[in-house]
CSV table of C-alpha atoms in Angstrom, one decimal:
chain,number,residue,atom,x,y,z
O,1,MET,CA,-9.2,-6.9,24.5
O,2,GLU,CA,-9.2,-9.5,21.8
O,3,ARG,CA,-10.7,-9.3,18.3
O,4,GLU,CA,-13.6,-11.6,19.2
O,5,SER,CA,-14.6,-9.5,22.2
O,6,ALA,CA,-14.5,-6.3,20.1
O,7,ILE,CA,-16.7,-8.0,17.4
O,8,ILE,CA,-19.3,-9.0,20.0
O,9,ILE,CA,-19.4,-5.6,21.7
O,10,ILE,CA,-19.7,-3.6,18.5
O,11,SER,CA,-22.1,-6.1,16.9
O,12,GLU,CA,-24.5,-5.6,19.9
O,13,LYS,CA,-24.4,-1.8,19.2
O,14,ILE,CA,-25.0,-1.7,15.5
O,15,LYS,CA,-28.7,-1.2,15.8
O,16,LEU,CA,-28.2,1.7,18.3
O,17,ILE,CA,-25.6,3.2,16.0
O,18,ARG,CA,-27.9,2.9,13.0
O,19,THR,CA,-30.7,4.6,15.0
O,20,GLU,CA,-28.4,7.3,16.3
O,21,GLN,CA,-27.4,8.1,12.7
O,22,GLY,CA,-31.0,8.1,11.5
O,23,TYR,CA,-30.6,5.4,8.9
O,24,THR,CA,-33.1,2.8,7.8
O,25,GLN,CA,-32.0,-0.9,7.7
O,26,ASP,CA,-31.8,-0.7,3.9
O,27,LYS,CA,-29.5,2.4,4.0
O,28,MET,CA,-27.3,1.0,6.8
O,29,ALA,CA,-27.0,-2.3,5.0
O,30,GLU,CA,-26.0,-0.5,1.8
O,31,ILE,CA,-23.4,1.7,3.7
O,32,LEU,CA,-21.8,-1.4,5.3
O,33,GLY,CA,-21.9,-3.5,2.1
O,34,LEU,CA,-24.2,-6.1,3.7
O,35,SER,CA,-27.5,-7.6,2.7
O,36,LYS,CA,-30.5,-6.3,4.7
O,37,LYS,CA,-31.1,-9.9,5.8
O,38,THR,CA,-27.6,-10.0,7.3
O,39,LEU,CA,-28.0,-6.7,9.0
O,40,VAL,CA,-31.3,-7.8,10.6
O,41,GLN,CA,-29.6,-11.0,11.8
O,42,ILE,CA,-26.8,-8.9,13.4
O,43,GLU,CA,-29.3,-6.5,15.0
O,44,LYS,CA,-31.4,-9.3,16.4
O,45,GLY,CA,-28.3,-10.9,17.9
O,46,ARG,CA,-28.6,-14.1,15.9
O,47,ILE,CA,-25.1,-13.6,14.4
O,48,THR,CA,-22.2,-11.3,14.9
O,49,ALA,CA,-20.8,-9.0,12.3
O,50,ASN,CA,-17.5,-10.1,10.6
O,51,TRP,CA,-14.2,-8.3,11.2
O,52,THR,CA,-14.5,-6.3,8.0
O,53,THR,CA,-17.9,-5.0,9.0
O,54,ILE,CA,-16.7,-4.0,12.5
O,55,VAL,CA,-13.8,-2.1,10.9
O,56,ALA,CA,-16.2,-0.3,8.6
O,57,VAL,CA,-18.5,0.6,11.5
O,58,CYS,CA,-15.6,2.1,13.4
O,59,ALA,CA,-14.2,4.0,10.4
O,60,LEU,CA,-17.5,5.3,9.1
O,61,PHE,CA,-19.1,6.1,12.4
O,62,ASN,CA,-16.1,7.2,14.4
O,63,GLN,CA,-18.0,10.2,15.8
O,64,SER,CA,-20.8,8.1,17.1
O,65,GLU,CA,-21.5,8.7,20.8
O,66,ILE,CA,-22.6,5.1,21.1
O,67,LEU,CA,-19.2,3.8,19.8
O,68,ASN,CA,-17.3,6.3,21.9
O,69,SER,CA,-19.2,5.3,25.1
O,70,VAL,CA,-18.6,1.5,24.6
O,71,LEU,CA,-15.0,1.8,23.4
O,72,GLY,CA,-13.9,4.8,25.4
O,73,ASP,CA,-12.5,7.3,22.9
O,74,ASP,CA,-11.4,7.0,19.2
O,75,PRO,CA,-13.0,4.0,17.5
O,76,VAL,CA,-10.5,4.1,14.7
O,77,GLU,CA,-7.5,4.0,17.0
O,78,PHE,CA,-9.2,1.2,19.0
O,79,ILE,CA,-9.8,-1.0,16.0
O,80,LYS,CA,-6.4,-0.3,14.6
O,81,LEU,CA,-4.9,-1.4,17.9
O,82,ILE,CA,-6.8,-4.6,17.9
O,83,GLY,CA,-5.9,-5.4,14.3
O,84,LEU,CA,-2.2,-4.5,14.6
O,85,LYS,CA,-1.7,-5.4,18.3
O,86,ASN,CA,0.8,-2.7,19.4
O,87,THR,CA,1.0,0.5,17.4
O,88,GLU,CA,3.8,2.9,17.1
O,89,SER,CA,1.7,5.9,15.9
O,90,LYS,CA,2.6,8.8,13.7
O,91,LYS,CA,2.2,11.7,16.0
O,92,GLU,CA,-1.5,12.1,16.4
O,93,LYS,CA,-2.9,15.0,18.5
O,94,THR,CA,-5.2,13.9,21.3
O,95,MET,CA,-7.2,15.9,23.8
O,96,GLY,CA,-4.8,14.7,26.6
O,97,GLY,CA,-7.0,12.1,28.3
O,98,LYS,CA,-9.4,14.3,30.3
O,99,VAL,CA,-12.4,12.0,29.9
O,100,TRP,CA,-11.7,8.4,29.2
O,101,TRP,CA,-8.2,8.0,30.5
O,102,LYS,CA,-6.3,7.6,33.8
O,103,GLU,CA,-2.6,8.3,34.2
O,104,VAL,CA,-0.6,5.2,35.1
O,105,SER,CA,3.0,6.5,35.0
O,106,LYS,CA,5.1,9.4,33.9
O,107,GLU,CA,8.7,9.4,32.6
O,108,GLY,CA,10.2,12.7,31.6
O,109,ASP,CA,8.0,14.4,29.1
O,110,PHE,CA,5.9,11.2,28.4
O,111,ARG,CA,2.8,10.0,30.2
O,112,LEU,CA,1.4,6.5,30.2
O,113,GLN,CA,-2.4,6.4,30.3
O,114,GLN,CA,-5.0,3.6,30.5
O,115,ASN,CA,-8.4,3.8,28.9
O,116,VAL,CA,-11.0,3.3,31.6
O,117,ILE,CA,-13.4,1.5,29.3
O,118,SER,CA,-11.3,-0.6,26.8
O,119,GLN,CA,-8.4,-0.9,29.3
O,120,HIS,CA,-5.8,-0.3,26.6
O,121,TYR,CA,-2.7,1.8,27.2
O,122,ARG,CA,-1.2,4.8,25.3
O,123,ILE,CA,1.8,7.0,25.7
O,124,LEU,CA,1.4,10.7,25.1
O,125,ASP,CA,4.2,13.3,24.8
O,126,GLU,CA,4.2,16.7,26.5
O,127,GLU,CA,2.0,18.2,23.7
O,128,ASN,CA,-0.6,15.4,24.0
O,129,TYR,CA,0.5,13.6,20.8
O,130,ARG,CA,-0.1,9.8,20.9
O,131,ARG,CA,3.2,8.0,20.5
O,132,PHE,CA,2.3,4.4,21.3
O,133,SER,CA,-0.7,2.2,22.0
O,134,THR,CA,-1.0,-1.4,23.3
O,135,PHE,CA,-3.1,-3.7,25.4
O,136,ASN,CA,0.0,-5.0,27.1
O,137,LEU,CA,1.2,-3.1,30.2
O,138,ASP,CA,4.7,-4.5,30.1
O,139,ASP,CA,5.1,-3.4,26.4
O,140,ALA,CA,3.8,0.1,27.4
O,141,ILE,CA,6.2,0.5,30.3
O,142,ASN,CA,9.2,-0.7,28.2
O,143,ARG,CA,8.3,1.7,25.4
O,144,LEU,CA,7.9,4.6,27.9
O,145,LYS,CA,11.4,3.9,29.2
O,146,GLU,CA,12.8,3.8,25.6
O,147,LEU,CA,11.1,7.1,24.8
O,148,LYS,CA,12.5,8.8,27.9
O,149,LYS,CA,16.0,7.8,26.8
O,150,GLU,CA,15.6,9.1,23.3
């Protein structure tokens, strides 16, 4: 997924996220550092949010069921992946991919999974720690082979 696609998807959900969180437009605009007028324009679909606002939404509302349902798991990891392209993560514990993930491949103690919603890939070790994330299958497969050799 590209940055522009993520901006559109998340912009379309800002009103639902605001409602889910129980915020007024005034409060949500204040939280996101926007004018109320700008927030209204985003919520009505007249404009899309900018990248900084999208990052703020994902960071501040990372527990949102709305965000999780449209991005398929951790919004912060998703937005980090888009911003940085491939990510070699510090070991971050995951739940192992029981809900939003399908297993693509396995090499030794490492599993390559694909998110069923966002379609990005990640590699987990035997203890379900995230080791790598990317939108590129070839990069994921190459990194999986490297990790097996290590």
